[in-house]
mmCIF file of C-alpha atoms and ligand atoms in Angstrom:
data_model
loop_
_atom_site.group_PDB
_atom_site.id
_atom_site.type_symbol
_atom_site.label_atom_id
_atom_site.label_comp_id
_atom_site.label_asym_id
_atom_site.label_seq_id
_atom_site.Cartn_x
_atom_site.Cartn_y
_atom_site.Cartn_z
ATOM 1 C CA UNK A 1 34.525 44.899 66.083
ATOM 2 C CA UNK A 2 37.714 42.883 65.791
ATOM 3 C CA UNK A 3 41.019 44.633 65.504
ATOM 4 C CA UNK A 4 42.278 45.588 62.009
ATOM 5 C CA UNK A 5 45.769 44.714 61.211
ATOM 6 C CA UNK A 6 47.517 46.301 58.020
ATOM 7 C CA UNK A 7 51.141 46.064 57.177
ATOM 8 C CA UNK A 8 52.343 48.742 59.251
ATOM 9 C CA UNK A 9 49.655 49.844 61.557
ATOM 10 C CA UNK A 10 47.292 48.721 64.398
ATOM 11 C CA UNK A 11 43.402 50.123 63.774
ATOM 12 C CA UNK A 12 41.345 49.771 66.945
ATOM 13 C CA UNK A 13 38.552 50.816 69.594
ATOM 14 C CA UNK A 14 39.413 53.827 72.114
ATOM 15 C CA UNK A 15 40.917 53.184 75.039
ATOM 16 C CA UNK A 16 41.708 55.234 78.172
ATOM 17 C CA UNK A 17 45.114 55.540 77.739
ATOM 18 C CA UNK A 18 44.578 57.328 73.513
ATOM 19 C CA UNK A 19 43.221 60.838 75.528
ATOM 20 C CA UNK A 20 46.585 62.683 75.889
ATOM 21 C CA UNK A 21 48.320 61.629 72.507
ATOM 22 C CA UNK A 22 45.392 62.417 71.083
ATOM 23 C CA UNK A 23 44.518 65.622 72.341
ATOM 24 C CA UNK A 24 48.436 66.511 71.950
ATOM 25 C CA UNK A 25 47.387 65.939 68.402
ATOM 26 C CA UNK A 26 44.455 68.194 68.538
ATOM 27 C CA UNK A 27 46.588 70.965 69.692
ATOM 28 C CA UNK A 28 48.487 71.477 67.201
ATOM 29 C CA UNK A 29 46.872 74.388 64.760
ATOM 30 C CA UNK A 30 48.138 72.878 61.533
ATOM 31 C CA UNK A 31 46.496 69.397 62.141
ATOM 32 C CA UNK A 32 43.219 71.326 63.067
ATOM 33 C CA UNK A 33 43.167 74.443 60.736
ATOM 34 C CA UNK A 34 40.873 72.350 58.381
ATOM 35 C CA UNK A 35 38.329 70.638 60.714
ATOM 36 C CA UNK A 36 35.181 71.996 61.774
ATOM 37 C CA UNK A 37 35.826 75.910 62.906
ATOM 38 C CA UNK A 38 39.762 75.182 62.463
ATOM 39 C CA UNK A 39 39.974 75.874 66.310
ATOM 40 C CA UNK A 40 42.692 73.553 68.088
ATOM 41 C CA UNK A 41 40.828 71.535 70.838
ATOM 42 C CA UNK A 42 41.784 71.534 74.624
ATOM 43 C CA UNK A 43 41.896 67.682 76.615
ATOM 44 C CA UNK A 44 38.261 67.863 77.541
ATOM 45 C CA UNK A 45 37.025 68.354 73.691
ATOM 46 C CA UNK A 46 38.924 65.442 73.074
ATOM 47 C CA UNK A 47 37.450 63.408 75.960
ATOM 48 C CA UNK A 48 34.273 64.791 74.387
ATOM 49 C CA UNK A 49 34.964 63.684 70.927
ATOM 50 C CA UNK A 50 36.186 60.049 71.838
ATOM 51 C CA UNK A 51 33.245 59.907 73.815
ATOM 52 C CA UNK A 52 31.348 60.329 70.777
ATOM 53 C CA UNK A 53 33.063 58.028 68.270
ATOM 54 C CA UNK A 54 32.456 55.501 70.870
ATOM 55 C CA UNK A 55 28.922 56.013 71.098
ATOM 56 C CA UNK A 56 28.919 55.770 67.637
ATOM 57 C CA UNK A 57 30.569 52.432 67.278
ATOM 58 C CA UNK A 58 27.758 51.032 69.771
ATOM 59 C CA UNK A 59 24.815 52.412 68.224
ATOM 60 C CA UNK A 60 26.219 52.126 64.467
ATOM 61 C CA UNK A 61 28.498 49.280 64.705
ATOM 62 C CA UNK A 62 31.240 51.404 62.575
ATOM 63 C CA UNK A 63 32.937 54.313 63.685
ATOM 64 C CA UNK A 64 36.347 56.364 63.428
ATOM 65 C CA UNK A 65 39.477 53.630 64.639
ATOM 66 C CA UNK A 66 42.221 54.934 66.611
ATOM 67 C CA UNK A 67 45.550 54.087 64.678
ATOM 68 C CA UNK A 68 48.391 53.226 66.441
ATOM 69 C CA UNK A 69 51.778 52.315 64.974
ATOM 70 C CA UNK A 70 53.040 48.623 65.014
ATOM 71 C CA UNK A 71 55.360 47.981 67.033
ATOM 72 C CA UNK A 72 56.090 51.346 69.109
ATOM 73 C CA UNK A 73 52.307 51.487 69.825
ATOM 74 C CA UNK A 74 52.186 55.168 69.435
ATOM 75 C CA UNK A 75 48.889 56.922 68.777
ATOM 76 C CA UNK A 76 49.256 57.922 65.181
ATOM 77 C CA UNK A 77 45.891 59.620 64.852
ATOM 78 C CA UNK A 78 42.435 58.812 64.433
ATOM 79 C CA UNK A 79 41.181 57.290 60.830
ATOM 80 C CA UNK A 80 37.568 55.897 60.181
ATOM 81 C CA UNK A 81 33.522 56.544 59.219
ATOM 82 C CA UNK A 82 30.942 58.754 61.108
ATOM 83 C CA UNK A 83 27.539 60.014 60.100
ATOM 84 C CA UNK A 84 27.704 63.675 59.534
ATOM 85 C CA UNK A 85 24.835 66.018 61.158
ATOM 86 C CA UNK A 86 25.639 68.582 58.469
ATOM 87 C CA UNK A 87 25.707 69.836 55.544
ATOM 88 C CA UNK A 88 22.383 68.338 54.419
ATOM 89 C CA UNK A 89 23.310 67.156 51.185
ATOM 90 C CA UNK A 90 25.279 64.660 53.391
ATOM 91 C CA UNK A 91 24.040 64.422 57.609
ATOM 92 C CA UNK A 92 22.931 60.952 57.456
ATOM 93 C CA UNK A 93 25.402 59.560 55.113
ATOM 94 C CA UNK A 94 28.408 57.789 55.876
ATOM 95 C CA UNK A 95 31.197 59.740 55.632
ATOM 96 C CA UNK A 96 35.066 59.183 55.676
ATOM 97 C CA UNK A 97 37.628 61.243 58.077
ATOM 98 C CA UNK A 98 41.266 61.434 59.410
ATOM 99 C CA UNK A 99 43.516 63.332 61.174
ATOM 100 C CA UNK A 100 47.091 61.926 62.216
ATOM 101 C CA UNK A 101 49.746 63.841 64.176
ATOM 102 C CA UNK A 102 52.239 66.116 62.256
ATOM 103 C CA UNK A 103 55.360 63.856 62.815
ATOM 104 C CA UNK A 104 52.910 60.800 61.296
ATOM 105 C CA UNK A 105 52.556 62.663 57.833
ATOM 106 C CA UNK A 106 54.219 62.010 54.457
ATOM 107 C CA UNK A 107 54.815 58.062 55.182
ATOM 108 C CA UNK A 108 51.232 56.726 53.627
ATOM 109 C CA UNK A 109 49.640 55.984 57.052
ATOM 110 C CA UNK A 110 46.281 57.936 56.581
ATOM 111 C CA UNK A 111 46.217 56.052 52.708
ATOM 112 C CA UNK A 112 46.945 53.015 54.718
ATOM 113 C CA UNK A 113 44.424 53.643 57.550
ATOM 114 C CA UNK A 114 41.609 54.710 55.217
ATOM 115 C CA UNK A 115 42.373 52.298 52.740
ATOM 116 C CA UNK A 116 41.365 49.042 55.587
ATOM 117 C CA UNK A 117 38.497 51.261 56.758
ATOM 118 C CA UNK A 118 36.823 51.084 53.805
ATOM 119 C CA UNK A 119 37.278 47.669 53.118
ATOM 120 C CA UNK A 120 35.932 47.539 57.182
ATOM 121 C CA UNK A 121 32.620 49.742 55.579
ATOM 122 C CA UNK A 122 31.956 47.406 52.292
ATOM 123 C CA UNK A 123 33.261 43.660 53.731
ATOM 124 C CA UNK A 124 32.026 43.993 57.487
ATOM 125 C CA UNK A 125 29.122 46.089 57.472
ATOM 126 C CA UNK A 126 27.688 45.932 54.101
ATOM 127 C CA UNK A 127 28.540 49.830 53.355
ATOM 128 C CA UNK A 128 28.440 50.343 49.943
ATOM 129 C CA UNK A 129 28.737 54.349 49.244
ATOM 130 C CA UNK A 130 30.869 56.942 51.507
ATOM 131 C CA UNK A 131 31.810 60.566 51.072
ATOM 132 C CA UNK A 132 33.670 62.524 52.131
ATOM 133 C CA UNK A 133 33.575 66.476 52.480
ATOM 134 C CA UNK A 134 36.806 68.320 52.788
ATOM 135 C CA UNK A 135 37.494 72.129 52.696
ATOM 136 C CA UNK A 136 39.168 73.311 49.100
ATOM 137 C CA UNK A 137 42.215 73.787 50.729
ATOM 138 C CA UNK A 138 42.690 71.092 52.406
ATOM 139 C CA UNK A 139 44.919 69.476 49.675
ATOM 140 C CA UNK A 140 46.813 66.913 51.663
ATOM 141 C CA UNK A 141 42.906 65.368 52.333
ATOM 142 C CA UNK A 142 42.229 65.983 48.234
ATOM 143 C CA UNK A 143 45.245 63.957 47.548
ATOM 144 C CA UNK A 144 44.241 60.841 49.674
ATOM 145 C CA UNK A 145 40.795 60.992 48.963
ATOM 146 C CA UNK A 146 42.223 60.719 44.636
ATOM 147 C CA UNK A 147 44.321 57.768 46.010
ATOM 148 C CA UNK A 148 41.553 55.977 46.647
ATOM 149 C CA UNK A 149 39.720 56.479 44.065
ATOM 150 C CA UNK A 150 36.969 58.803 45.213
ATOM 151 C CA UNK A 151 35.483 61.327 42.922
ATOM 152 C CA UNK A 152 34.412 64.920 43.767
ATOM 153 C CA UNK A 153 30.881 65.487 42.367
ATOM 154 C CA UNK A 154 30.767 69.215 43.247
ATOM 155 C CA UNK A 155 30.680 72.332 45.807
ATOM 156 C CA UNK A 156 28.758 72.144 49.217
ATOM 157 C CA UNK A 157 28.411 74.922 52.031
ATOM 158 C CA UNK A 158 28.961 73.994 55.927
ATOM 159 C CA UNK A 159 25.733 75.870 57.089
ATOM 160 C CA UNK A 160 28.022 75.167 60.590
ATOM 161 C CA UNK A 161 31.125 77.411 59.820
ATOM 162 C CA UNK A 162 30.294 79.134 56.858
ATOM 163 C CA UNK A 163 32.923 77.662 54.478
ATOM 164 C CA UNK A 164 32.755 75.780 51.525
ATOM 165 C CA UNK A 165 33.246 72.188 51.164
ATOM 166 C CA UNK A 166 34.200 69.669 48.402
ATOM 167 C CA UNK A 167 31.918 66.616 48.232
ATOM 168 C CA UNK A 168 33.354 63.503 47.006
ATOM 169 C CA UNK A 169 31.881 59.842 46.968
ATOM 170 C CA UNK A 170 32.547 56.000 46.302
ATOM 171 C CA UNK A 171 30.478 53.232 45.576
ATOM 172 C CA UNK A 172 32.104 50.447 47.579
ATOM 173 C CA UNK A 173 30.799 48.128 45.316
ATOM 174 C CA UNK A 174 33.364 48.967 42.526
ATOM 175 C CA UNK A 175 36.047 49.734 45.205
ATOM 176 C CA UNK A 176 39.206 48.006 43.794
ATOM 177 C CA UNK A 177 41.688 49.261 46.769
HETATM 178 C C1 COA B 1 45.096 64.630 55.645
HETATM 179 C C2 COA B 1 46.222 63.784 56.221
HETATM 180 C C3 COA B 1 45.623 62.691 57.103
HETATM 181 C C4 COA B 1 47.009 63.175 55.045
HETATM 182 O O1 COA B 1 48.148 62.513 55.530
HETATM 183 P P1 COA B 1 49.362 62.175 54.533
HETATM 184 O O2 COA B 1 50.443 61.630 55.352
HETATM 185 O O3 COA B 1 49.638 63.381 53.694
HETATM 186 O O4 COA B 1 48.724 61.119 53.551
HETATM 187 P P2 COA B 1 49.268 59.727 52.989
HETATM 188 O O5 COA B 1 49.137 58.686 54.026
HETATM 189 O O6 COA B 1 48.553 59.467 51.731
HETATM 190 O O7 COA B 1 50.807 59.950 52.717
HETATM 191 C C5 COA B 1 51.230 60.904 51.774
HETATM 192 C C6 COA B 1 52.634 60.679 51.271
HETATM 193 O O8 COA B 1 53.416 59.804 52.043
HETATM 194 C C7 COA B 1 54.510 59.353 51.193
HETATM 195 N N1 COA B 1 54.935 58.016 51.595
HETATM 196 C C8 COA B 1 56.068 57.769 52.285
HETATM 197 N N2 COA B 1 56.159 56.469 52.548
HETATM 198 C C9 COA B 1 55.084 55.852 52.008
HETATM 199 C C10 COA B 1 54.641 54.518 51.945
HETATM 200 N N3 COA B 1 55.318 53.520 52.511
HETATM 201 N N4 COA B 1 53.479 54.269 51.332
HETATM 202 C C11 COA B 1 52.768 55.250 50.758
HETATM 203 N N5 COA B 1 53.141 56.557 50.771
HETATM 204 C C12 COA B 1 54.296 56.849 51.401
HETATM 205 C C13 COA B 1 54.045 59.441 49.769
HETATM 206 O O9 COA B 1 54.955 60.281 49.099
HETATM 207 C C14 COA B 1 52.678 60.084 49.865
HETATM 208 O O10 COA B 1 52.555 61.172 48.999
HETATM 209 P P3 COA B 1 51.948 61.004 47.498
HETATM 210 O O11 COA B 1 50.564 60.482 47.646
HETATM 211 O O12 COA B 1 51.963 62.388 46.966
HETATM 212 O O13 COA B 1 52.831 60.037 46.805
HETATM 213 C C15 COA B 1 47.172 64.662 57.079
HETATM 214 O O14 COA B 1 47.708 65.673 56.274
HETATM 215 C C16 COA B 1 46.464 65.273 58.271
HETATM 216 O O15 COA B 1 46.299 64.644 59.311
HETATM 217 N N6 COA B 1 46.050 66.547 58.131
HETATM 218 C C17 COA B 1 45.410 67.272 59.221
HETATM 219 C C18 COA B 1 43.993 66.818 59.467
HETATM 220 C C19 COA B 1 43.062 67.122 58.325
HETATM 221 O O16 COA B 1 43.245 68.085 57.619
HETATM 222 N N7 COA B 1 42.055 66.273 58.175
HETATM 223 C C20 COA B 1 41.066 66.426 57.162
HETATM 224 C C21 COA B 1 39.939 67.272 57.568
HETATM 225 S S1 COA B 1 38.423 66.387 57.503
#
Protein backbone atom coordinates (compact mmCIF):
# COMPACT_ATOMS: atom_id res chain seq x y z
CA UNK A 1 0.00 0.00 0.00
CA UNK A 2 1.38 3.37 -1.02
CA UNK A 3 1.00 6.32 1.27
CA UNK A 4 -2.18 8.46 0.97
CA UNK A 5 -1.71 12.11 0.81
CA UNK A 6 -4.82 14.52 1.33
CA UNK A 7 -4.67 18.22 1.74
CA UNK A 8 -3.92 18.33 5.25
CA UNK A 9 -3.04 14.93 6.45
CA UNK A 10 -0.57 11.99 6.03
CA UNK A 11 -2.59 8.33 5.95
CA UNK A 12 -0.15 5.46 6.42
CA UNK A 13 1.03 1.86 7.68
CA UNK A 14 1.93 1.47 11.58
CA UNK A 15 5.05 2.07 12.65
CA UNK A 16 6.91 1.55 15.95
CA UNK A 17 7.11 4.84 16.95
CA UNK A 18 2.54 5.40 16.59
CA UNK A 19 2.30 3.00 20.11
CA UNK A 20 2.44 5.79 22.77
CA UNK A 21 0.42 8.62 20.90
CA UNK A 22 -1.79 6.20 20.21
CA UNK A 23 -2.42 4.54 23.28
CA UNK A 24 -2.36 8.22 24.94
CA UNK A 25 -5.33 8.41 22.68
CA UNK A 26 -6.91 5.30 23.91
CA UNK A 27 -6.79 6.55 27.37
CA UNK A 28 -8.77 9.04 27.28
CA UNK A 29 -12.58 7.87 28.35
CA UNK A 30 -14.35 10.27 26.03
CA UNK A 31 -12.51 9.03 22.82
CA UNK A 32 -13.33 5.39 24.01
CA UNK A 33 -16.82 5.62 25.72
CA UNK A 34 -18.31 4.49 22.31
CA UNK A 35 -16.04 1.62 21.12
CA UNK A 36 -16.44 -1.86 21.89
CA UNK A 37 -17.21 -2.16 25.94
CA UNK A 38 -16.41 1.78 26.17
CA UNK A 39 -13.41 0.69 28.44
CA UNK A 40 -10.21 3.02 27.90
CA UNK A 41 -7.30 0.70 26.80
CA UNK A 42 -3.86 0.43 28.63
CA UNK A 43 -0.31 0.46 26.15
CA UNK A 44 -0.37 -3.27 25.72
CA UNK A 45 -4.15 -3.31 24.21
CA UNK A 46 -2.89 -0.92 21.93
CA UNK A 47 0.24 -2.92 20.98
CA UNK A 48 -2.43 -5.61 20.67
CA UNK A 49 -4.72 -3.73 18.45
CA UNK A 50 -1.95 -2.36 16.00
CA UNK A 51 -0.81 -5.71 15.92
CA UNK A 52 -4.01 -6.62 14.51
CA UNK A 53 -4.69 -3.90 11.92
CA UNK A 54 -1.40 -4.92 10.65
CA UNK A 55 -2.19 -8.39 10.24
CA UNK A 56 -5.03 -7.28 8.58
CA UNK A 57 -3.40 -5.15 5.98
CA UNK A 58 -1.19 -8.37 5.05
CA UNK A 59 -3.79 -10.85 4.82
CA UNK A 60 -6.57 -8.33 3.37
CA UNK A 61 -4.53 -5.86 1.61
CA UNK A 62 -6.78 -2.92 3.30
CA UNK A 63 -6.86 -2.07 6.74
CA UNK A 64 -7.34 0.92 9.33
CA UNK A 65 -4.35 3.87 8.30
CA UNK A 66 -2.71 5.66 10.99
CA UNK A 67 -3.26 9.51 10.34
CA UNK A 68 -0.74 11.75 11.09
CA UNK A 69 -0.85 15.52 10.59
CA UNK A 70 1.21 17.22 7.75
CA UNK A 71 3.72 18.86 8.65
CA UNK A 72 4.05 18.43 12.64
CA UNK A 73 3.80 14.63 12.05
CA UNK A 74 1.69 14.12 15.05
CA UNK A 75 -0.40 10.98 15.41
CA UNK A 76 -3.87 12.30 14.87
CA UNK A 77 -5.67 8.99 15.31
CA UNK A 78 -6.37 5.99 13.51
CA UNK A 79 -8.99 6.14 10.34
CA UNK A 80 -9.64 3.14 7.89
CA UNK A 81 -11.62 -0.46 6.97
CA UNK A 82 -11.60 -3.78 8.99
CA UNK A 83 -13.77 -6.84 8.75
CA UNK A 84 -15.97 -7.03 11.73
CA UNK A 85 -16.30 -10.56 13.68
CA UNK A 86 -19.65 -9.33 14.99
CA UNK A 87 -22.73 -8.54 14.88
CA UNK A 88 -23.67 -11.10 12.22
CA UNK A 89 -25.68 -9.06 10.09
CA UNK A 90 -22.19 -7.54 9.37
CA UNK A 91 -18.74 -9.98 10.59
CA UNK A 92 -17.45 -10.49 7.22
CA UNK A 93 -18.27 -7.24 5.70
CA UNK A 94 -16.14 -4.40 5.28
CA UNK A 95 -16.69 -1.98 7.62
CA UNK A 96 -15.57 1.72 8.19
CA UNK A 97 -13.97 3.10 11.67
CA UNK A 98 -12.15 6.08 13.37
CA UNK A 99 -11.08 7.38 16.36
CA UNK A 100 -8.77 10.62 16.53
CA UNK A 101 -7.45 12.24 19.72
CA UNK A 102 -9.65 14.85 21.56
CA UNK A 103 -7.44 17.93 20.67
CA UNK A 104 -7.79 16.53 16.73
CA UNK A 105 -11.71 17.01 16.80
CA UNK A 106 -13.93 19.71 15.27
CA UNK A 107 -11.31 20.60 12.30
CA UNK A 108 -12.75 17.90 9.53
CA UNK A 109 -9.81 15.45 9.90
CA UNK A 110 -11.85 12.16 10.49
CA UNK A 111 -14.27 13.57 7.22
CA UNK A 112 -10.96 14.06 5.62
CA UNK A 113 -9.37 10.72 6.67
CA UNK A 114 -12.46 8.65 5.87
CA UNK A 115 -13.27 10.47 2.95
CA UNK A 116 -9.50 9.10 1.04
CA UNK A 117 -10.16 5.73 2.69
CA UNK A 118 -12.95 5.10 0.85
CA UNK A 119 -11.81 6.22 -2.28
CA UNK A 120 -8.56 3.71 -1.05
CA UNK A 121 -11.68 0.78 -0.70
CA UNK A 122 -13.51 1.51 -4.28
CA UNK A 123 -10.22 2.82 -6.58
CA UNK A 124 -7.43 0.44 -5.05
CA UNK A 125 -9.05 -2.58 -4.01
CA UNK A 126 -12.16 -2.86 -5.94
CA UNK A 127 -14.47 -2.38 -2.64
CA UNK A 128 -17.65 -1.48 -3.65
CA UNK A 129 -20.09 -1.55 -0.39
CA UNK A 130 -18.95 -0.61 3.38
CA UNK A 131 -20.85 -0.11 6.60
CA UNK A 132 -20.48 1.04 9.24
CA UNK A 133 -22.09 0.29 12.79
CA UNK A 134 -22.02 2.97 15.38
CA UNK A 135 -23.77 3.11 18.83
CA UNK A 136 -27.05 5.63 18.81
CA UNK A 137 -25.25 7.92 20.72
CA UNK A 138 -22.43 8.23 19.20
CA UNK A 139 -23.53 11.40 17.26
CA UNK A 140 -20.21 12.92 16.37
CA UNK A 141 -19.72 9.26 14.26
CA UNK A 142 -23.66 9.81 12.90
CA UNK A 143 -22.65 13.14 11.66
CA UNK A 144 -19.56 11.98 9.58
CA UNK A 145 -20.96 8.94 8.49
CA UNK A 146 -24.23 11.66 6.83
CA UNK A 147 -21.21 13.62 5.40
CA UNK A 148 -20.39 11.07 3.37
CA UNK A 149 -23.22 10.08 2.24
CA UNK A 150 -23.93 6.81 4.00
CA UNK A 151 -27.40 5.77 4.83
CA UNK A 152 -28.61 3.99 8.02
CA UNK A 153 -30.82 1.03 6.98
CA UNK A 154 -31.87 0.12 10.55
CA UNK A 155 -31.18 -1.19 14.30
CA UNK A 156 -28.59 -4.03 15.05
CA UNK A 157 -27.58 -5.62 18.55
CA UNK A 158 -23.70 -6.18 19.52
CA UNK A 159 -24.28 -9.84 20.77
CA UNK A 160 -20.47 -8.67 22.23
CA UNK A 161 -21.54 -5.83 24.69
CA UNK A 162 -25.07 -5.94 24.73
CA UNK A 163 -25.85 -2.52 23.16
CA UNK A 164 -27.51 -1.50 20.24
CA UNK A 165 -26.00 -0.42 17.11
CA UNK A 166 -26.96 1.69 14.02
CA UNK A 167 -26.13 0.02 10.69
CA UNK A 168 -25.39 2.19 7.86
CA UNK A 169 -23.99 1.34 4.27
CA UNK A 170 -22.59 2.71 0.83
CA UNK A 171 -22.33 1.38 -2.42
CA UNK A 172 -18.95 2.68 -3.57
CA UNK A 173 -20.05 2.48 -6.88
CA UNK A 174 -22.30 5.64 -6.63
CA UNK A 175 -19.81 7.22 -4.12
CA UNK A 176 -19.53 10.87 -5.37
CA UNK A 177 -17.06 12.11 -2.37
C1 LIG B 1 -16.09 10.40 15.59
C2 LIG B 1 -14.95 11.40 15.40
C3 LIG B 1 -13.81 10.71 14.66
C4 LIG B 1 -15.50 12.59 14.59
O1 LIG B 1 -14.53 13.60 14.53
P1 LIG B 1 -14.97 15.10 14.14
O2 LIG B 1 -13.78 15.94 14.30
O3 LIG B 1 -16.20 15.45 14.91
O4 LIG B 1 -15.44 14.95 12.64
P2 LIG B 1 -15.14 15.83 11.35
O5 LIG B 1 -13.79 15.53 10.84
O6 LIG B 1 -16.24 15.59 10.40
O7 LIG B 1 -15.16 17.33 11.84
C5 LIG B 1 -16.33 17.89 12.38
C6 LIG B 1 -16.35 19.40 12.36
O8 LIG B 1 -15.11 20.02 12.13
C7 LIG B 1 -15.39 21.37 11.67
N1 LIG B 1 -14.33 21.83 10.80
C8 LIG B 1 -13.38 22.72 11.17
N2 LIG B 1 -12.52 22.91 10.18
C9 LIG B 1 -12.91 22.15 9.13
C10 LIG B 1 -12.42 21.94 7.83
N3 LIG B 1 -11.32 22.54 7.38
N4 LIG B 1 -13.07 21.07 7.04
C11 LIG B 1 -14.18 20.45 7.46
N5 LIG B 1 -14.71 20.61 8.70
C12 LIG B 1 -14.07 21.46 9.53
C13 LIG B 1 -16.75 21.36 11.03
O9 LIG B 1 -17.53 22.31 11.72
C14 LIG B 1 -17.26 19.96 11.26
O10 LIG B 1 -18.55 19.96 11.81
P3 LIG B 1 -19.87 19.88 10.88
O11 LIG B 1 -19.79 18.60 10.11
O12 LIG B 1 -20.98 19.86 11.86
O13 LIG B 1 -19.82 21.06 9.98
C15 LIG B 1 -14.44 11.90 16.78
O14 LIG B 1 -15.50 12.51 17.46
C16 LIG B 1 -13.86 10.78 17.62
O15 LIG B 1 -12.71 10.39 17.46
N6 LIG B 1 -14.67 10.25 18.55
C17 LIG B 1 -14.22 9.21 19.47
C18 LIG B 1 -14.10 7.87 18.80
C19 LIG B 1 -15.41 7.30 18.33
O16 LIG B 1 -16.43 7.56 18.92
N7 LIG B 1 -15.35 6.52 17.26
C20 LIG B 1 -16.49 5.88 16.71
C21 LIG B 1 -16.78 4.58 17.31
S1 LIG B 1 -16.74 3.30 16.11
Amino acid sequence: MNDIRTPRLLLRRWQDDDLVPLSEIHADPTVMQWIGDGRPRSLEETAEEIEAWEEEWDDEGFGVFAVELLGSGELAGAVGLYVPDSPPEIADRIALTWRLGRVYWGQGYASEAAHAALEFALQDRGIDRVVAAPRPGDSASANVLEKLGMTMEGAVQDPVHGHDLRLYTIDLTEYEG
